[in-house]
Amino acid sequence: MSDKDPSLRRNAPKLALHVPEPHFRPGDTPDFSSLDIPPAGAAPRPDTSVAAAETHPLTTALVRVLGEDHRAVGPWDPKLDPDTLRKMLRDMVTVRIFDDRMYRAQRQGKTSFYMKCTGEEAIAVAAAAALLSDDMHFPTYRQQGLLIARGYPLTEMMNQIYSNRGDKLKGRQLPIMYSDKAHGFFSISGNLATQFPQAVGWAMAAAIKGDSRICMGWVGDGATAEGDFHSAMTFAAVYNAPVVLAVVNNQWAISSFAGIAGAERATFAQRAVGYGVAGLRVDGNDALAVYAAVQWAAERARSNGGPTLIEFFTYRSEGHSTSDDPSGYRPANEAKAWPLGDPVERLKAHLLAIGEWDDERHAAMAAEAEAAVRSAQKESEKLGILPEQGKDDIGSMFDDVYAELPWHLREQREEALSEGGG
Ligand SMILES: Cc1ncc(C[n+]2csc(CCOP(=O)(O)OP(=O)(O)O)c2C)c(N)n1
Ligand SMILES: [Mg+2]
């Protein structure tokens, strides 16, 4: 009998697969005490010029700056001036108010769809603050904070959400899939993970052209399972592209938890190790840590040190979108149990702790932000809301695709117009 005889496997165990299951389901009491949350200030900060491998211990650590006493501590403290801190806080508060009002607008039937980033506000807002205003972003649908932090008019955002007469994208994109070249905000694509190869390609082009601008690509934890994530990492590593690649790990991808994308086996930041790219794992609810990490990676990219993969560890506090009901797949109070806290409250507490803020100023700022969102909404609604759209200019749906409209589409256009489309 040969030693390759299949009968030798007689006593081998039956092959089995592991199907990851979230720790808690509706009705369970969420308990995150087994999560390893190192104290603020514990992670070392290597020089931005180190070899990628020297950052790899940081892919299992957690860069944190805001301590239990709400003070900034350790080598990652970006030592921001109070005005910058206050601007970040105002932007984060504005994002939250904007999200709440647009969520309500969807429930009132004024638009078909909305997506909030509640609990994740620090990430986009602090990343915007850390990069230069003409650096480019390839965002997903949860980085509205980039636009708000860069001063993009709230009315323009709402016009897009309502697909109204002011929508410069002419209703061709799903609500919230903004695009604005002037604000360095690439058109959002609903196809997950496309942002990574696009960002790497843009960064390579910037280098080929001898530009000094860098860019940042964004994906979620779930999207890292897409092939695009891995091809982008390969190109970024091979060509040492000047790019910052962010994985926002908010623990959920609609109703599937991060384990289904591989979080049980390794951190998302550890994906960097296999590609030989620098990697950082960062407390995404700590605006100062987010700022410091993006600033570090930006400096590295700008000085031709190459790409950095940053995992922002956070929690999606609300539903995936207005089409989702998370009570069907996770405990209702899971967001409250999340041990990294609320990013808005943490930044506010920091400003209070260093004596640069008080409750009255906070209330006045929040009221101002509320008024700004409310007045933008009023302006935008003058230009119409979604259910009213689409009748006045049906012919325009044939525009902007072909330089010369093919005959069959010309026919369809004439037919649509003669049916009273106007
Ligand atoms: C290629 C592709 N597959 C599936 C979807 C459907 N889809 C839209 S969002 C989403 C979840 C993405 O989760 P994650 O990447 O963690 O980002 P998050 O929504 O948590 O910010 C899925 C599966 C899609 N849009 N594109
Ligand atoms: Mg996610």
Coordinates of C-alpha atoms and ligand atoms in Angstrom, one line a residue:
M1 CA 0.0 0.0 0.0
S2 CA 1.4 3.4 -1.0
D3 CA 1.8 6.1 1.6
K4 CA -0.5 8.1 -0.6
D5 CA -3.3 5.6 -0.2
P6 CA -6.6 7.5 0.5
S7 CA -7.7 4.9 3.1
L8 CA -4.9 6.3 5.4
R9 CA -7.2 9.3 5.9
R10 CA -9.8 7.0 7.5
N11 CA -9.2 8.4 11.0
A12 CA -8.9 12.0 9.9
P13 CA -11.5 14.5 11.1
K14 CA -14.3 15.5 8.8
L15 CA -13.4 18.7 7.0
A16 CA -15.4 21.6 8.3
L17 CA -15.7 25.4 7.7
H18 CA -15.8 28.1 10.2
V19 CA -18.6 30.6 9.7
P20 CA -18.0 33.7 11.8
E21 CA -20.9 34.8 14.0
P22 CA -21.2 38.1 15.8
H23 CA -20.8 37.9 19.6
F24 CA -24.2 39.4 20.3
R25 CA -27.5 39.2 18.6
P26 CA -30.8 41.1 19.4
G27 CA -31.8 40.5 23.0
D28 CA -28.2 39.7 24.2
T29 CA -26.4 42.1 26.5
P30 CA -23.4 43.4 24.6
D31 CA -20.2 43.1 26.6
F32 CA -17.0 44.5 25.0
S33 CA -14.8 43.9 28.1
S34 CA -12.7 41.4 26.1
L35 CA -11.7 44.1 23.6
D36 CA -8.1 45.1 24.2
I37 CA -8.2 48.9 24.5
P38 CA -4.7 50.2 25.5
P39 CA -4.5 53.4 27.4
A40 CA -4.0 56.7 25.5
G41 CA -0.3 57.6 25.0
A42 CA 0.9 54.0 25.0
A43 CA 1.6 53.6 21.3
P44 CA 5.1 54.8 20.2
R45 CA 5.3 57.3 17.3
P46 CA 8.1 56.3 14.9
D47 CA 9.7 58.9 12.7
T48 CA 7.8 59.3 9.4
S49 CA 10.9 58.2 7.5
V50 CA 11.2 54.7 9.1
A51 CA 11.0 51.5 7.0
A52 CA 7.4 50.2 6.7
A53 CA 8.3 47.2 8.8
E54 CA 9.0 49.4 11.8
T55 CA 5.4 50.5 11.9
H56 CA 4.0 47.0 11.9
P57 CA 3.8 46.6 15.7
L58 CA 1.4 49.5 15.4
T59 CA -1.0 47.5 13.3
T60 CA -2.1 45.5 16.4
A61 CA -1.8 48.5 18.8
L62 CA -4.3 51.4 19.0
V63 CA -3.0 55.0 18.6
R64 CA -4.9 57.0 21.2
V65 CA -4.3 60.5 22.4
L66 CA -7.3 61.5 24.6
G67 CA -6.9 60.0 28.1
E68 CA -9.5 59.2 30.7
D69 CA -9.0 62.7 32.1
H70 CA -9.8 64.1 28.6
R71 CA -6.3 65.5 28.3
A72 CA -4.0 64.8 25.3
V73 CA -1.1 62.5 26.2
G74 CA 1.8 60.7 24.6
P75 CA 3.9 61.0 21.5
W76 CA 1.0 61.2 19.1
D77 CA -0.4 64.4 20.6
P78 CA -0.7 66.6 17.5
K79 CA -0.5 69.7 19.8
L80 CA -3.3 71.5 18.0
D81 CA -4.1 75.1 18.8
P82 CA -7.5 75.7 20.4
D83 CA -9.0 77.3 17.2
T84 CA -8.3 74.2 15.2
L85 CA -9.8 72.0 18.0
R86 CA -12.9 74.3 18.1
K87 CA -13.3 74.1 14.3
M88 CA -13.1 70.4 14.4
L89 CA -15.7 70.2 17.1
R90 CA -18.0 72.6 15.2
D91 CA -17.7 70.6 12.0
M92 CA -18.4 67.3 13.9
V93 CA -21.5 68.8 15.5
T94 CA -22.6 70.2 12.1
V95 CA -22.2 66.7 10.6
R96 CA -24.4 65.2 13.3
I97 CA -27.1 67.8 13.0
F98 CA -27.0 67.6 9.2
D99 CA -27.4 63.8 9.4
D100 CA -30.3 64.0 11.8
R101 CA -32.2 66.5 9.7
M102 CA -31.6 64.7 6.4
Y103 CA -32.6 61.4 8.0
R104 CA -35.8 63.1 9.1
A105 CA -36.3 64.5 5.6
Q106 CA -36.1 61.0 4.2
R107 CA -38.7 59.8 6.7
Q108 CA -40.9 62.7 5.6
G109 CA -40.7 61.5 2.0
K110 CA -38.6 64.4 0.8
T111 CA -35.9 62.1 -0.5
S112 CA -35.6 58.4 -1.2
F113 CA -32.4 57.6 0.7
Y114 CA -30.0 58.8 3.4
M115 CA -26.9 57.5 5.2
K116 CA -25.6 58.8 8.5
C117 CA -22.1 58.6 9.9
T118 CA -23.2 58.9 13.6
G119 CA -20.3 57.9 15.9
E120 CA -17.8 58.2 13.1
E121 CA -17.7 62.0 12.8
A122 CA -14.2 62.5 14.1
I123 CA -12.7 60.4 11.3
A124 CA -13.6 62.5 8.2
V125 CA -13.5 65.8 10.0
A126 CA -10.1 65.3 11.6
A127 CA -8.7 63.8 8.3
A128 CA -9.8 66.9 6.4
A129 CA -8.1 69.0 9.0
A130 CA -4.9 67.1 8.8
L131 CA -4.5 67.2 5.0
L132 CA -4.0 70.3 2.9
S133 CA -7.1 71.9 1.3
D134 CA -6.1 70.9 -2.2
D135 CA -5.2 67.3 -1.4
M136 CA -7.6 64.9 -3.0
H137 CA -10.1 62.5 -1.4
F138 CA -11.7 59.4 -2.8
P139 CA -14.4 59.0 -0.3
T140 CA -17.2 56.5 0.4
Y141 CA -20.8 57.4 1.4
R142 CA -19.8 57.9 5.1
Q143 CA -17.3 60.8 4.7
Q144 CA -19.8 63.7 4.5
G145 CA -17.5 65.3 7.2
L146 CA -14.9 65.9 4.5
L147 CA -17.2 68.2 2.6
I148 CA -18.5 69.9 5.7
A149 CA -15.0 70.5 7.0
R150 CA -13.8 71.9 3.7
G151 CA -16.7 74.4 3.7
Y152 CA -18.7 72.9 0.9
P153 CA -22.1 74.6 1.0
L154 CA -24.7 72.6 2.9
T155 CA -27.4 73.7 0.4
E156 CA -25.4 72.1 -2.4
M157 CA -25.3 68.8 -0.4
M158 CA -29.0 69.0 0.1
N159 CA -29.8 69.9 -3.5
Q160 CA -28.0 66.6 -4.4
I161 CA -30.0 64.7 -1.7
Y162 CA -33.2 66.1 -3.1
S163 CA -32.1 65.7 -6.8
N164 CA -33.7 69.1 -7.2
R165 CA -33.3 71.9 -9.7
G166 CA -30.1 73.0 -7.9
D167 CA -28.5 69.5 -8.1
K168 CA -25.5 70.0 -10.3
L169 CA -25.4 66.2 -10.8
K170 CA -28.9 66.5 -12.3
G171 CA -30.3 63.6 -10.3
R172 CA -27.9 61.1 -12.0
Q173 CA -26.4 60.0 -8.7
L174 CA -28.1 58.3 -5.7
P175 CA -28.9 60.8 -2.9
I176 CA -25.7 61.4 -0.8
M177 CA -23.3 60.3 -3.6
Y178 CA -21.8 63.8 -3.9
S179 CA -19.1 64.9 -6.3
D180 CA -17.1 68.2 -6.2
K181 CA -13.9 68.7 -8.0
A182 CA -13.2 72.1 -6.5
H183 CA -13.3 70.6 -3.0
G184 CA -11.1 67.7 -3.9
F185 CA -14.0 65.3 -3.4
F186 CA -14.1 62.6 -6.1
S187 CA -17.6 61.4 -7.2
I188 CA -18.8 58.7 -4.8
S189 CA -19.2 55.4 -6.4
G190 CA -21.7 52.9 -4.9
N191 CA -19.5 50.1 -6.0
L192 CA -17.6 49.2 -2.8
A193 CA -13.8 49.6 -2.7
T194 CA -13.4 51.2 -6.1
Q195 CA -12.1 54.2 -4.1
F196 CA -8.8 52.4 -3.3
P197 CA -7.5 51.7 -6.9
Q198 CA -8.7 55.1 -7.9
A199 CA -6.8 56.8 -5.1
V200 CA -3.7 54.9 -5.8
G201 CA -4.0 55.6 -9.5
W202 CA -4.5 59.3 -8.8
A203 CA -1.5 59.4 -6.5
M204 CA 0.7 57.6 -9.1
A205 CA -0.4 60.2 -11.6
A206 CA 0.4 63.0 -9.2
A207 CA 3.9 61.5 -8.9
I208 CA 4.3 61.0 -12.6
K209 CA 3.3 64.7 -13.2
G210 CA 5.7 65.9 -10.5
D211 CA 2.8 67.3 -8.4
S212 CA 3.1 67.9 -4.7
R213 CA -0.5 67.0 -3.8
I214 CA -1.3 63.7 -2.3
C215 CA -4.5 61.9 -1.9
M216 CA -6.5 59.7 0.5
G217 CA -8.6 56.7 -0.4
W218 CA -11.4 55.4 1.8
V219 CA -13.1 52.1 2.3
G220 CA -15.1 50.3 5.1
D221 CA -14.2 47.1 6.9
G222 CA -16.6 45.1 4.7
A223 CA -15.2 46.6 1.5
T224 CA -11.7 45.2 2.3
A225 CA -13.0 41.8 1.2
E226 CA -13.3 43.2 -2.4
G227 CA -10.5 42.4 -4.9
D228 CA -10.1 46.1 -5.5
F229 CA -8.7 46.6 -2.0
H230 CA -5.9 44.1 -2.7
S231 CA -5.0 45.2 -6.2
A232 CA -4.8 48.8 -4.9
M233 CA -2.5 47.6 -2.1
T234 CA -0.3 45.9 -4.6
F235 CA 0.1 48.9 -6.8
A236 CA 0.6 51.2 -3.8
A237 CA 3.3 49.0 -2.5
V238 CA 5.1 48.3 -5.8
Y239 CA 5.3 52.0 -6.9
N240 CA 5.5 53.5 -3.4
A241 CA 2.5 55.7 -4.3
P242 CA 2.0 58.9 -2.3
V243 CA -1.3 57.9 -0.8
V244 CA -3.0 57.5 2.5
L245 CA -5.4 54.5 2.5
A246 CA -8.1 54.5 5.2
V247 CA -10.2 51.6 6.4
V248 CA -13.0 52.8 8.5
N249 CA -13.7 49.7 10.6
N250 CA -17.1 50.5 12.1
Q251 CA -17.7 46.8 13.0
W252 CA -20.5 46.4 10.5
A253 CA -21.2 46.0 6.8
I254 CA -24.9 46.5 6.6
S255 CA -26.0 43.4 8.6
S256 CA -22.8 41.4 8.5
F257 CA -20.2 42.0 11.2
A258 CA -16.5 42.7 10.6
G259 CA -15.6 39.0 11.2
I260 CA -17.1 38.1 7.9
A261 CA -14.5 40.4 6.3
G262 CA -11.7 38.6 8.2
A263 CA -11.6 40.6 11.5
E264 CA -11.3 37.5 13.6
R265 CA -8.0 36.5 12.1
A266 CA -6.1 39.8 12.0
T267 CA -6.7 43.5 12.3
F268 CA -7.5 45.4 9.1
A269 CA -4.3 47.4 9.7
Q270 CA -2.4 44.2 9.6
R271 CA -3.3 43.8 5.9
A272 CA -0.5 46.3 5.4
V273 CA 2.1 43.8 6.7
G274 CA 1.8 41.4 3.8
Y275 CA 2.2 44.1 1.3
G276 CA 5.2 45.7 3.0
V277 CA 3.3 48.9 3.4
A278 CA 3.3 51.1 6.6
G279 CA 0.3 50.5 8.8
L280 CA -1.4 52.1 11.8
R281 CA -4.4 51.2 13.9
V282 CA -6.1 54.2 15.4
D283 CA -8.9 55.0 17.8
G284 CA -11.4 56.5 15.3
N285 CA -13.4 58.1 18.1
D286 CA -10.5 60.2 19.2
A287 CA -10.3 63.2 16.9
L288 CA -6.7 64.0 18.0
A289 CA -5.5 60.5 17.3
V290 CA -7.1 60.6 13.8
Y291 CA -5.5 63.9 13.1
A292 CA -2.1 62.8 14.2
A293 CA -2.2 59.5 12.3
V294 CA -3.3 61.2 9.0
Q295 CA -0.7 63.9 9.5
W296 CA 1.9 61.3 10.0
A297 CA 0.9 59.3 6.9
A298 CA 0.6 62.6 4.8
E299 CA 4.1 63.7 5.8
R300 CA 5.4 60.2 4.8
A301 CA 3.6 60.3 1.5
R302 CA 4.7 63.8 0.7
S303 CA 8.3 63.1 1.3
N304 CA 8.2 60.0 -1.0
G305 CA 8.1 57.6 2.0
G306 CA 5.2 55.8 0.4
P307 CA 1.7 54.7 1.3
T308 CA 0.2 54.1 4.7
L309 CA -2.8 51.9 5.5
I310 CA -4.7 53.3 8.5
E311 CA -7.4 51.4 10.2
F312 CA -9.8 53.6 12.1
F313 CA -11.4 51.5 14.8
T314 CA -14.9 52.8 15.5
Y315 CA -18.5 51.8 15.7
R316 CA -21.5 52.5 13.4
S317 CA -24.0 53.8 16.0
E318 CA -27.0 53.9 13.7
G319 CA -28.4 51.9 10.8
H320 CA -26.4 51.3 7.7
S321 CA -28.8 53.6 5.8
T322 CA -32.5 54.6 5.8
S323 CA -33.2 51.3 4.2
D324 CA -31.8 49.3 7.1
D325 CA -33.1 48.3 10.5
P326 CA -30.3 47.2 12.8
S327 CA -32.6 45.9 15.5
G328 CA -33.0 42.8 13.3
Y329 CA -29.4 41.7 13.7
R330 CA -27.7 43.4 16.7
P331 CA -28.7 44.4 20.3
A332 CA -30.4 47.8 20.4
N333 CA -28.0 49.2 23.1
E334 CA -24.7 48.0 21.4
A335 CA -23.7 51.5 20.4
K336 CA -24.0 52.7 24.1
A337 CA -21.9 49.8 25.2
W338 CA -19.1 50.6 22.7
P339 CA -16.1 51.3 24.9
L340 CA -14.5 54.1 22.8
G341 CA -17.3 56.5 23.5
D342 CA -18.8 59.3 21.5
P343 CA -16.3 61.3 19.4
V344 CA -18.2 64.6 19.8
E345 CA -18.4 64.3 23.5
R346 CA -14.8 63.3 23.8
L347 CA -13.5 66.3 21.9
K348 CA -15.8 68.6 23.7
A349 CA -14.6 67.2 27.1
H350 CA -11.0 67.8 25.9
L351 CA -11.7 71.4 25.1
L352 CA -13.4 71.8 28.5
A353 CA -10.5 70.1 30.3
I354 CA -7.9 72.4 28.8
G355 CA -10.0 75.5 29.7
E356 CA -10.7 76.5 26.1
W357 CA -14.5 75.9 26.1
D358 CA -17.5 76.1 28.3
D359 CA -21.1 74.8 28.3
E360 CA -22.5 78.2 27.2
R361 CA -20.2 78.4 24.2
H362 CA -21.0 74.9 23.3
A363 CA -24.7 75.5 23.4
A364 CA -24.3 78.7 21.3
M365 CA -22.2 76.9 18.8
A366 CA -24.6 74.0 18.5
A367 CA -27.5 76.5 18.1
E368 CA -25.6 78.2 15.3
A369 CA -24.9 75.0 13.6
E370 CA -28.5 74.0 13.9
A371 CA -29.6 77.3 12.4
A372 CA -27.2 77.0 9.5
V373 CA -28.4 73.5 8.6
R374 CA -32.1 74.6 9.0
S375 CA -31.6 77.7 6.8
A376 CA -29.7 75.6 4.1
Q377 CA -32.6 73.2 4.1
K378 CA -35.1 75.9 3.6
E379 CA -33.1 77.3 0.7
S380 CA -32.7 73.9 -0.9
E381 CA -36.3 73.0 -0.5
K382 CA -37.2 76.1 -2.5
L383 CA -35.6 74.3 -5.4
G384 CA -37.8 71.2 -4.9
I385 CA -37.7 67.9 -3.2
L386 CA -37.3 64.5 -4.7
P387 CA -40.9 63.4 -5.3
E388 CA -41.5 66.6 -7.4
Q389 CA -38.6 66.0 -9.7
G390 CA -38.1 64.5 -13.1
K391 CA -41.2 65.8 -14.9
D392 CA -40.0 69.1 -16.3
D393 CA -36.9 68.0 -18.1
I394 CA -37.2 64.4 -19.1
G395 CA -35.2 64.9 -22.3
S396 CA -32.1 65.8 -20.2
M397 CA -31.7 62.1 -19.2
F398 CA -30.2 61.6 -22.6
D399 CA -27.6 64.3 -22.2
D400 CA -23.9 64.1 -21.1
V401 CA -23.3 60.4 -22.0
Y402 CA -22.6 60.5 -25.8
A403 CA -20.8 63.2 -27.7
E404 CA -23.3 62.3 -30.5
L405 CA -26.5 60.7 -29.5
P406 CA -27.0 57.3 -31.3
W407 CA -30.1 57.1 -33.5
H408 CA -32.0 54.7 -31.2
L409 CA -31.6 57.0 -28.2
R410 CA -32.6 60.0 -30.4
E411 CA -35.8 58.1 -31.2
Q412 CA -36.4 57.2 -27.5
R413 CA -35.8 60.8 -26.6
E414 CA -38.3 62.1 -29.1
E415 CA -40.8 59.5 -27.9
A416 CA -40.4 60.6 -24.3
L417 CA -40.8 64.2 -25.1
S418 CA -43.9 63.7 -27.3
E419 CA -45.5 61.8 -24.4
G420 CA -45.7 65.1 -22.6
G421 CA -42.4 65.0 -20.8
G422 CA -41.9 68.6 -21.6
Ligands
LIG1 C1 -19.2 45.7 -4.9 C2 -20.3 45.9 -4.0 N1 -20.8 44.9 -3.3 C3 -21.9 45.0 -2.5 C4 -22.5 46.2 -2.3 C5 -23.7 46.4 -1.4 N2 -23.3 47.1 -0.2 C6 -23.4 48.5 -0.1 S1 -22.8 49.1 1.3 C7 -22.4 47.5 1.8 C8 -21.7 47.3 3.2 C9 -20.3 48.0 3.2 O1 -19.8 47.9 4.5 P1 -18.5 48.6 4.9 O2 -17.5 48.4 3.8 O3 -18.1 48.0 6.2 O4 -18.8 50.1 5.0 P2 -19.9 50.8 6.0 O5 -21.2 50.8 5.3 O6 -19.8 50.1 7.3 O7 -19.4 52.2 6.1 C10 -22.7 46.6 0.9 C11 -22.5 45.1 1.1 C12 -22.0 47.3 -3.1 N3 -22.5 48.5 -3.0 N4 -20.9 47.1 -3.9
MG2 MG -18.4 48.9 8.0

